[in-house]
Structures are given as structure tokens and as C-alpha cells.
PDB file of C-alpha atoms and ligand atoms in Angstrom:
ATOM      1  CA  MET A  70     -31.190 -13.048  -8.823  1.00 92.00           C
ATOM      2  CA  ILE A  71     -30.014 -12.404  -5.292  1.00 96.00           C
ATOM      3  CA  LYS A  72     -26.350 -13.426  -4.523  1.00 97.00           C
ATOM      4  CA  THR A  73     -25.350 -14.414  -1.019  1.00 97.00           C
ATOM      5  CA  GLU A  74     -21.636 -13.798  -1.872  1.00 97.00           C
ATOM      6  CA  LEU A  75     -22.324 -10.123  -2.509  1.00 98.00           C
ATOM      7  CA  LYS A  76     -24.162  -9.896   0.868  1.00 98.00           C
ATOM      8  CA  GLU A  77     -21.017 -11.487   2.393  1.00 97.00           C
ATOM      9  CA  THR A  78     -18.908  -8.722   0.747  1.00 97.00           C
ATOM     10  CA  ILE A  79     -21.041  -6.111   2.519  1.00 97.00           C
ATOM     11  CA  VAL A  80     -20.590  -7.889   5.896  1.00 96.00           C
ATOM     12  CA  GLN A  81     -16.816  -8.283   5.391  1.00 96.00           C
ATOM     13  CA  THR A  82     -16.537  -4.596   4.270  1.00 95.00           C
ATOM     14  CA  GLY A  83     -18.017  -3.445   7.613  1.00 93.00           C
ATOM     15  CA  ILE A  84     -15.495  -5.498   9.575  1.00 92.00           C
ATOM     16  CA  LYS A  85     -12.642  -4.169   7.459  1.00 92.00           C
ATOM     17  CA  MET A  86     -13.768  -0.576   7.838  1.00 90.00           C
ATOM     18  CA  LEU A  87     -13.946  -0.837  11.638  1.00 89.00           C
ATOM     19  CA  LYS A  88     -10.479  -2.609  11.710  1.00 89.00           C
ATOM     20  CA  ASP A  89      -8.919   0.128   9.526  1.00 88.00           C
ATOM     21  CA  GLY A  90     -10.446   2.893  11.577  1.00 84.00           C
ATOM     22  CA  LEU A  91     -12.510   4.211   8.595  1.00 83.00           C
ATOM     23  CA  THR A  92     -15.667   4.241  10.628  1.00 78.00           C
ATOM     24  CA  VAL A  93     -16.802   4.063  14.334  1.00 72.00           C
ATOM     25  CA  GLY A  94     -19.845   2.282  15.647  1.00 72.00           C
ATOM     26  CA  THR A  95     -22.757   2.367  13.301  1.00 74.00           C
ATOM     27  CA  TRP A  96     -21.766   5.523  11.485  1.00 83.00           C
ATOM     28  CA  GLY A  97     -21.462   5.467   7.671  1.00 88.00           C
ATOM     29  CA  ASN A  98     -23.018   3.200   5.107  1.00 93.00           C
ATOM     30  CA  PHE A  99     -21.871   1.445   1.983  1.00 95.00           C
ATOM     31  CA  SER A 100     -23.262  -0.485  -0.947  1.00 98.00           C
ATOM     32  CA  LEU A 101     -22.288  -2.283  -4.071  1.00 98.00           C
ATOM     33  CA  ARG A 102     -24.014  -2.818  -7.413  1.00 98.00           C
ATOM     34  CA  ASP A 103     -24.094  -6.154  -9.115  1.00 98.00           C
ATOM     35  CA  PRO A 104     -23.123  -5.266 -12.773  1.00 97.00           C
ATOM     36  CA  GLU A 105     -24.882  -8.346 -13.964  1.00 97.00           C
ATOM     37  CA  THR A 106     -28.331  -7.629 -12.535  1.00 97.00           C
ATOM     38  CA  GLY A 107     -28.078  -3.899 -11.659  1.00 97.00           C
ATOM     39  CA  LEU A 108     -29.307  -4.735  -8.140  1.00 98.00           C
ATOM     40  CA  ILE A 109     -27.806  -2.742  -5.185  1.00 98.00           C
ATOM     41  CA  TYR A 110     -26.718  -4.379  -1.951  1.00 98.00           C
ATOM     42  CA  ILE A 111     -26.696  -1.924   1.011  1.00 98.00           C
ATOM     43  CA  THR A 112     -26.132  -1.860   4.705  1.00 96.00           C
ATOM     44  CA  PRO A 113     -29.197  -1.651   6.914  1.00 95.00           C
ATOM     45  CA  SER A 114     -29.919   1.427   8.936  1.00 94.00           C
ATOM     46  CA  GLY A 115     -28.097   1.897  12.286  1.00 88.00           C
ATOM     47  CA  MET A 116     -26.694  -1.648  12.689  1.00 85.00           C
ATOM     48  CA  ASP A 117     -23.473  -2.552  14.408  1.00 88.00           C
ATOM     49  CA  TYR A 118     -20.912  -3.757  11.799  1.00 89.00           C
ATOM     50  CA  GLU A 119     -19.450  -6.225  14.238  1.00 89.00           C
ATOM     51  CA  THR A 120     -22.683  -8.214  14.520  1.00 92.00           C
ATOM     52  CA  LEU A 121     -24.004  -7.613  10.937  1.00 93.00           C
ATOM     53  CA  LYS A 122     -25.204 -10.818   9.185  1.00 95.00           C
ATOM     54  CA  THR A 123     -25.759 -11.512   5.492  1.00 96.00           C
ATOM     55  CA  THR A 124     -29.540 -11.653   6.173  1.00 96.00           C
ATOM     56  CA  ASP A 125     -29.377  -8.047   7.396  1.00 96.00           C
ATOM     57  CA  VAL A 126     -28.184  -6.736   4.041  1.00 97.00           C
ATOM     58  CA  VAL A 127     -30.922  -5.093   1.981  1.00 98.00           C
ATOM     59  CA  VAL A 128     -31.176  -5.392  -1.803  1.00 98.00           C
ATOM     60  CA  LEU A 129     -32.702  -2.525  -3.796  1.00 98.00           C
ATOM     61  CA  ASP A 130     -33.339  -1.839  -7.465  1.00 97.00           C
ATOM     62  CA  SER A 131     -32.452   1.406  -9.207  1.00 96.00           C
ATOM     63  CA  GLU A 132     -35.762   3.039  -8.201  1.00 96.00           C
ATOM     64  CA  ILE A 133     -35.132   2.417  -4.475  1.00 95.00           C
ATOM     65  CA  ASN A 134     -37.647  -0.471  -4.187  1.00 97.00           C
ATOM     66  CA  ILE A 135     -36.721  -3.226  -1.740  1.00 97.00           C
ATOM     67  CA  VAL A 136     -36.213  -6.474  -3.606  1.00 97.00           C
ATOM     68  CA  ASP A 137     -34.825  -8.596  -0.805  1.00 97.00           C
ATOM     69  CA  GLY A 138     -34.209  -8.256   2.961  1.00 96.00           C
ATOM     70  CA  GLU A 139     -36.203  -7.748   6.163  1.00 94.00           C
ATOM     71  CA  CYS A 140     -34.258  -4.731   7.560  1.00 96.00           C
ATOM     72  CA  THR A 141     -34.771  -1.040   6.892  1.00 96.00           C
ATOM     73  CA  PRO A 142     -32.089   0.090   4.384  1.00 96.00           C
ATOM     74  CA  SER A 143     -29.623   2.888   5.251  1.00 95.00           C
ATOM     75  CA  VAL A 144     -31.216   6.334   5.477  1.00 94.00           C
ATOM     76  CA  GLU A 145     -28.759   7.401   2.705  1.00 95.00           C
ATOM     77  CA  LYS A 146     -30.095   4.887   0.206  1.00 97.00           C
ATOM     78  CA  GLY A 147     -31.297   7.699  -2.067  1.00 97.00           C
ATOM     79  CA  MET A 148     -27.731   9.102  -2.167  1.00 97.00           C
ATOM     80  CA  HIS A 149     -26.283   5.692  -3.126  1.00 98.00           C
ATOM     81  CA  ILE A 150     -28.840   5.079  -5.864  1.00 98.00           C
ATOM     82  CA  ALA A 151     -28.449   8.603  -7.272  1.00 98.00           C
ATOM     83  CA  ILE A 152     -24.651   7.974  -7.609  1.00 98.00           C
ATOM     84  CA  TYR A 153     -25.236   4.600  -9.369  1.00 98.00           C
ATOM     85  CA  ASN A 154     -27.802   6.176 -11.772  1.00 97.00           C
ATOM     86  CA  ALA A 155     -25.391   9.002 -12.605  1.00 98.00           C
ATOM     87  CA  ARG A 156     -22.206   6.927 -12.974  1.00 98.00           C
ATOM     88  CA  GLU A 157     -22.132   3.784 -15.005  1.00 97.00           C
ATOM     89  CA  ASP A 158     -18.509   3.233 -14.068  1.00 96.00           C
ATOM     90  CA  VAL A 159     -19.259   2.981 -10.318  1.00 98.00           C
ATOM     91  CA  ASN A 160     -20.188  -0.306  -8.717  1.00 98.00           C
ATOM     92  CA  ALA A 161     -19.385   0.462  -5.016  1.00 98.00           C
ATOM     93  CA  VAL A 162     -20.147   3.492  -2.837  1.00 98.00           C
ATOM     94  CA  VAL A 163     -18.654   4.094   0.619  1.00 97.00           C
ATOM     95  CA  HIS A 164     -19.942   6.889   2.913  1.00 96.00           C
ATOM     96  CA  THR A 165     -17.977   7.434   6.115  1.00 93.00           C
ATOM     97  CA  HIS A 166     -16.887  10.034   8.640  1.00 91.00           C
ATOM     98  CA  PRO A 167     -13.096   9.927   8.657  1.00 92.00           C
ATOM     99  CA  LEU A 168     -11.265  12.513  10.863  1.00 92.00           C
ATOM    100  CA  TYR A 169      -8.997  14.467   8.537  1.00 95.00           C
ATOM    101  CA  SER A 170     -11.277  14.512   5.521  1.00 96.00           C
ATOM    102  CA  THR A 171     -14.059  15.787   7.783  1.00 95.00           C
ATOM    103  CA  VAL A 172     -11.752  18.563   9.096  1.00 96.00           C
ATOM    104  CA  LEU A 173     -11.406  19.852   5.513  1.00 98.00           C
ATOM    105  CA  GLY A 174     -15.196  19.708   5.005  1.00 97.00           C
ATOM    106  CA  VAL A 175     -15.772  21.621   8.194  1.00 97.00           C
ATOM    107  CA  ASN A 176     -13.704  24.483   6.745  1.00 97.00           C
ATOM    108  CA  LYS A 177     -15.455  24.038   3.410  1.00 97.00           C
ATOM    109  CA  MET A 178     -12.060  23.399   1.827  1.00 98.00           C
ATOM    110  CA  GLU A 179     -11.486  21.007  -1.069  1.00 98.00           C
ATOM    111  CA  LEU A 180      -8.766  18.371  -1.168  1.00 98.00           C
ATOM    112  CA  PRO A 181      -6.502  18.866  -4.266  1.00 98.00           C
ATOM    113  CA  ALA A 182      -4.238  16.227  -5.813  1.00 98.00           C
ATOM    114  CA  ILE A 183      -1.143  16.542  -3.531  1.00 97.00           C
ATOM    115  CA  SER A 184       0.113  12.934  -3.693  1.00 96.00           C
ATOM    116  CA  GLU A 185       0.620  10.548  -6.599  1.00 95.00           C
ATOM    117  CA  ASP A 186      -1.638   7.795  -5.265  1.00 95.00           C
ATOM    118  CA  PHE A 187      -4.484  10.265  -4.836  1.00 97.00           C
ATOM    119  CA  ALA A 188      -3.944  11.570  -8.455  1.00 97.00           C
ATOM    120  CA  GLN A 189      -3.920   8.013  -9.812  1.00 95.00           C
ATOM    121  CA  ILE A 190      -7.114   6.666  -8.139  1.00 94.00           C
ATOM    122  CA  VAL A 191      -9.125   9.425  -6.553  1.00 96.00           C
ATOM    123  CA  GLY A 192      -8.862  12.116  -9.218  1.00 95.00           C
ATOM    124  CA  TYR A 193      -7.984  15.789  -9.813  1.00 97.00           C
ATOM    125  CA  LYS A 194      -9.520  16.771  -6.491  1.00 97.00           C
ATOM    126  CA  MET A 195     -12.283  16.053  -3.911  1.00 98.00           C
ATOM    127  CA  SER A 196     -14.643  19.046  -4.003  1.00 98.00           C
ATOM    128  CA  CYS A 197     -16.626  20.109  -0.972  1.00 98.00           C
ATOM    129  CA  SER A 198     -20.256  19.717  -1.864  1.00 97.00           C
ATOM    130  CA  GLU A 199     -23.063  22.175  -0.771  1.00 96.00           C
ATOM    131  CA  TYR A 200     -24.465  21.366   2.689  1.00 95.00           C
ATOM    132  CA  ALA A 201     -27.754  19.430   3.071  1.00 95.00           C
ATOM    133  CA  LEU A 202     -29.270  17.528   5.902  1.00 94.00           C
ATOM    134  CA  PRO A 203     -28.515  13.779   6.087  1.00 91.00           C
ATOM    135  CA  GLY A 204     -30.946  11.451   4.409  1.00 92.00           C
ATOM    136  CA  THR A 205     -32.503  14.108   2.119  1.00 95.00           C
ATOM    137  CA  ASP A 206     -32.935  14.207  -1.642  1.00 96.00           C
ATOM    138  CA  VAL A 207     -31.032  17.575  -1.639  1.00 97.00           C
ATOM    139  CA  LEU A 208     -28.029  15.744  -0.051  1.00 96.00           C
ATOM    140  CA  ALA A 209     -28.207  13.065  -2.839  1.00 97.00           C
ATOM    141  CA  GLN A 210     -28.253  15.736  -5.588  1.00 97.00           C
ATOM    142  CA  ASN A 211     -25.422  17.796  -3.947  1.00 98.00           C
ATOM    143  CA  VAL A 212     -23.274  14.654  -3.627  1.00 98.00           C
ATOM    144  CA  VAL A 213     -23.779  13.652  -7.311  1.00 98.00           C
ATOM    145  CA  LYS A 214     -22.993  17.223  -8.378  1.00 98.00           C
ATOM    146  CA  GLY A 215     -19.906  17.557  -6.122  1.00 98.00           C
ATOM    147  CA  LEU A 216     -18.622  14.103  -7.143  1.00 98.00           C
ATOM    148  CA  GLY A 217     -18.783  14.912 -10.873  1.00 97.00           C
ATOM    149  CA  LYS A 218     -16.399  12.474 -12.665  1.00 96.00           C
ATOM    150  CA  GLU A 219     -14.055  12.113  -9.611  1.00 97.00           C
ATOM    151  CA  ASN A 220     -13.967   9.223  -7.154  1.00 97.00           C
ATOM    152  CA  GLY A 221     -14.508  11.164  -4.039  1.00 98.00           C
ATOM    153  CA  VAL A 222     -16.342  14.188  -2.511  1.00 98.00           C
ATOM    154  CA  LEU A 223     -16.294  15.922   0.872  1.00 98.00           C
ATOM    155  CA  LEU A 224     -19.643  16.519   2.649  1.00 97.00           C
ATOM    156  CA  PRO A 225     -19.434  19.754   4.739  1.00 96.00           C
ATOM    157  CA  ASN A 226     -19.746  19.156   8.550  1.00 95.00           C
ATOM    158  CA  HIS A 227     -20.371  15.472   7.864  1.00 93.00           C
ATOM    159  CA  GLY A 228     -17.864  13.147   6.116  1.00 94.00           C
ATOM    160  CA  THR A 229     -17.011  11.787   2.765  1.00 96.00           C
ATOM    161  CA  VAL A 230     -18.318   9.683  -0.146  1.00 98.00           C
ATOM    162  CA  LEU A 231     -15.895   7.535  -2.132  1.00 98.00           C
ATOM    163  CA  VAL A 232     -16.722   5.460  -5.138  1.00 98.00           C
ATOM    164  CA  GLY A 233     -15.022   2.694  -7.128  1.00 97.00           C
ATOM    165  CA  ALA A 234     -15.468   0.104  -9.847  1.00 97.00           C
ATOM    166  CA  ASP A 235     -15.818  -2.476  -7.129  1.00 97.00           C
ATOM    167  CA  MET A 236     -15.752  -2.665  -3.314  1.00 97.00           C
ATOM    168  CA  LYS A 237     -12.021  -3.476  -3.126  1.00 96.00           C
ATOM    169  CA  SER A 238     -11.154  -0.360  -5.192  1.00 96.00           C
ATOM    170  CA  ALA A 239     -13.645   1.837  -3.262  1.00 97.00           C
ATOM    171  CA  LEU A 240     -11.931   0.825   0.082  1.00 95.00           C
ATOM    172  CA  THR A 241      -8.470   1.521  -1.300  1.00 95.00           C
ATOM    173  CA  ILE A 242      -9.702   4.952  -2.582  1.00 96.00           C
ATOM    174  CA  CYS A 243     -11.190   5.575   0.877  1.00 95.00           C
ATOM    175  CA  GLN A 244      -7.850   4.963   2.623  1.00 95.00           C
ATOM    176  CA  VAL A 245      -5.804   6.963   0.073  1.00 97.00           C
ATOM    177  CA  ALA A 246      -8.248   9.927   0.339  1.00 97.00           C
ATOM    178  CA  GLU A 247      -8.091  10.013   4.088  1.00 96.00           C
ATOM    179  CA  LYS A 248      -4.281   9.621   4.102  1.00 97.00           C
ATOM    180  CA  SER A 249      -4.070  12.506   1.561  1.00 98.00           C
ATOM    181  CA  ALA A 250      -6.312  14.694   3.775  1.00 98.00           C
ATOM    182  CA  GLN A 251      -3.976  14.093   6.673  1.00 97.00           C
ATOM    183  CA  ILE A 252      -0.908  14.976   4.570  1.00 98.00           C
ATOM    184  CA  TYR A 253      -2.577  18.059   3.184  1.00 98.00           C
ATOM    185  CA  ILE A 254      -3.481  19.376   6.664  1.00 98.00           C
ATOM    186  CA  HIS A 255       0.041  18.794   7.931  1.00 98.00           C
ATOM    187  CA  ALA A 256       1.587  20.336   4.768  1.00 98.00           C
ATOM    188  CA  LEU A 257      -0.649  23.423   5.184  1.00 97.00           C
ATOM    189  CA  SER A 258       0.511  23.802   8.766  1.00 97.00           C
ATOM    190  CA  ILE A 259       4.231  24.236   7.810  1.00 98.00           C
ATOM    191  CA  GLY A 260       4.126  25.780   4.372  1.00 97.00           C
ATOM    192  CA  THR A 261       2.396  25.959   1.020  1.00 97.00           C
ATOM    193  CA  PRO A 262       1.576  22.514  -0.386  1.00 97.00           C
ATOM    194  CA  ASN A 263       2.588  21.892  -4.032  1.00 96.00           C
ATOM    195  CA  ILE A 264      -0.456  20.748  -5.970  1.00 97.00           C
ATOM    196  CA  ILE A 265       0.148  18.270  -8.837  1.00 97.00           C
ATOM    197  CA  PRO A 266      -0.742  20.006 -12.165  1.00 96.00           C
ATOM    198  CA  ASP A 267      -3.799  18.670 -14.078  1.00 96.00           C
ATOM    199  CA  GLU A 268      -1.765  17.430 -17.025  1.00 96.00           C
ATOM    200  CA  ASP A 269       0.375  15.306 -14.717  1.00 96.00           C
ATOM    201  CA  VAL A 270      -2.749  13.915 -12.955  1.00 95.00           C
ATOM    202  CA  LYS A 271      -4.063  12.926 -16.351  1.00 94.00           C
ATOM    203  CA  ALA A 272      -0.826  11.300 -17.329  1.00 93.00           C
ATOM    204  CA  MET A 273      -0.733   9.300 -14.112  1.00 91.00           C
ATOM    205  CA  GLN A 274      -4.354   8.134 -14.538  1.00 90.00           C
ATOM    206  CA  ASP A 275      -3.656   7.081 -18.100  1.00 89.00           C
ATOM    207  CA  TYR A 276      -0.576   5.192 -16.947  1.00 86.00           C
ATOM    208  CA  VAL A 277      -2.530   3.364 -14.225  1.00 83.00           C
ATOM    209  CA  ARG A 278      -5.294   2.461 -16.645  1.00 80.00           C
ATOM    210  CA  THR A 279      -3.028   1.142 -19.386  1.00 83.00           C
ATOM    211  CA  ARG A 280       0.258  -0.017 -18.072  1.00 73.00           C
ATOM    212  CA  TYR A 281       0.363  -0.506 -14.297  1.00 66.00           C
ATOM    213  CA  GLY A 282      -0.145  -3.854 -12.564  1.00 61.00           C
ATOM    214  CA  GLN A 283      -0.567  -7.319 -14.014  1.00 57.00           C
ATOM    215  CA  LYS A 284      -1.898  -7.848 -17.489  1.00 50.00           C
ATOM    216  CA  GLY A 285      -5.651  -8.020 -17.461  1.00 46.00           C
ATOM    217  CA  ASN A 286      -6.030  -6.281 -14.131  1.00 45.00           C
TER     218      ASN A 286
HETATM  219 ZN1   ZN B 266     -23.028  10.190   7.482  1.00 66.09          ZN
END
């Protein structure tokens, strides 16, 4: 069953990413998985997010077969599907090229947990994956490996991949990761950043999962 409202979420996500400065032009790609059917809704290859229509969104199954849509899916479709197949908890994947996160990836540095919001929703760290050319199976494998159980990974000389339980969470994670990269680079420039210890990261994640926010959220 194909759902127009999920295609609309993809279109709206593109507009939001442009507005928030998370991507420029046609760079980056993102997708969501419908937990009900397991189908994946992904951006088409090389299309302008400002003019993207619901009919341009491509729907794939977990073996990268096109189920619906006339357009060619993103060249990174293999990477998106590999993440969904490896992570049951993930229903949205955002790949983009944000400035500060990419700076860390260029230096093959990782982004540790240096702020509480990062620790709560991104994880213990964002590793820097091994390099591979865009659109390749090796890139997909490297990203899955680099991501592990965290919600973000840096792609050397390229950008980032962030994941979430739904698109709203993935976009928040995207913003927090990029803000943390900016803070980390500034902190490194004037001193030695204090990294949040693993046990505190775990405590904060447990707190967010069990006690934070409205009941049922
Ligand atoms: Zn890219």
C-alpha cells in the first residue's frame, strides 16, 4: 500500500532542510520507512528540493526494487536500504553535507559526546567511517559499520548520515549533530574539550527514554 502522506513528508523534509541550511541545491538525500508495510520512500536522483512533487518520490522495497514512482531513485539508495536492513529501530535516514561535520570528516576525526543534547539523541559519538566512492556498495557497508548502534556517522571528505525512529527525530538529530560539530571545532581551537563520560551518556539516554517529555511520547 502506497501512502501519499508519506510522499508529502519527503517533499516537506526537503523544504525544511533547505530552510534550515542543512543542504544546498540538490545535494544530499533522505528516506523514510513505513513501519506498517516496510516500504521505503526516497528522494529521486538530483532533483531540486524547491520544486520536488509527491509524484517524484520513489518507493522501494527492502531489496531495492522500485515499487512505485517514475523517477530514478537517489544514487545512495543502496546505503539507505542497507541501514534499514541492519537497524530495526530506524525508520528515517538523512544524508547531507553540512559544513562543520564535514570539516571533522575531512580530518578523519570523530565527533565525541561534548554536549548533553548530543549525548541524549545522537549517541556516544559519531565515528568517521572508512572512505568509499559515492553510490557504491562499499560506501553502504562502511556507513552501516561506522554507524553501529549510534544515530550518526561522518563520511570522510563527503558529509554525514543521521538516522532516527521517524523523520521528525532524524531532522532534530541532524541539527544537534551539526551544532555539536561546530561547538567541538570552536572548543578545540581555544583549549581541550571535556568529553562526557560513557556512563553519563548512558544515564542521559535512559532518562530521555523513560522520563523526559509528555507521557506516551
Ligand atoms: Zn553525498
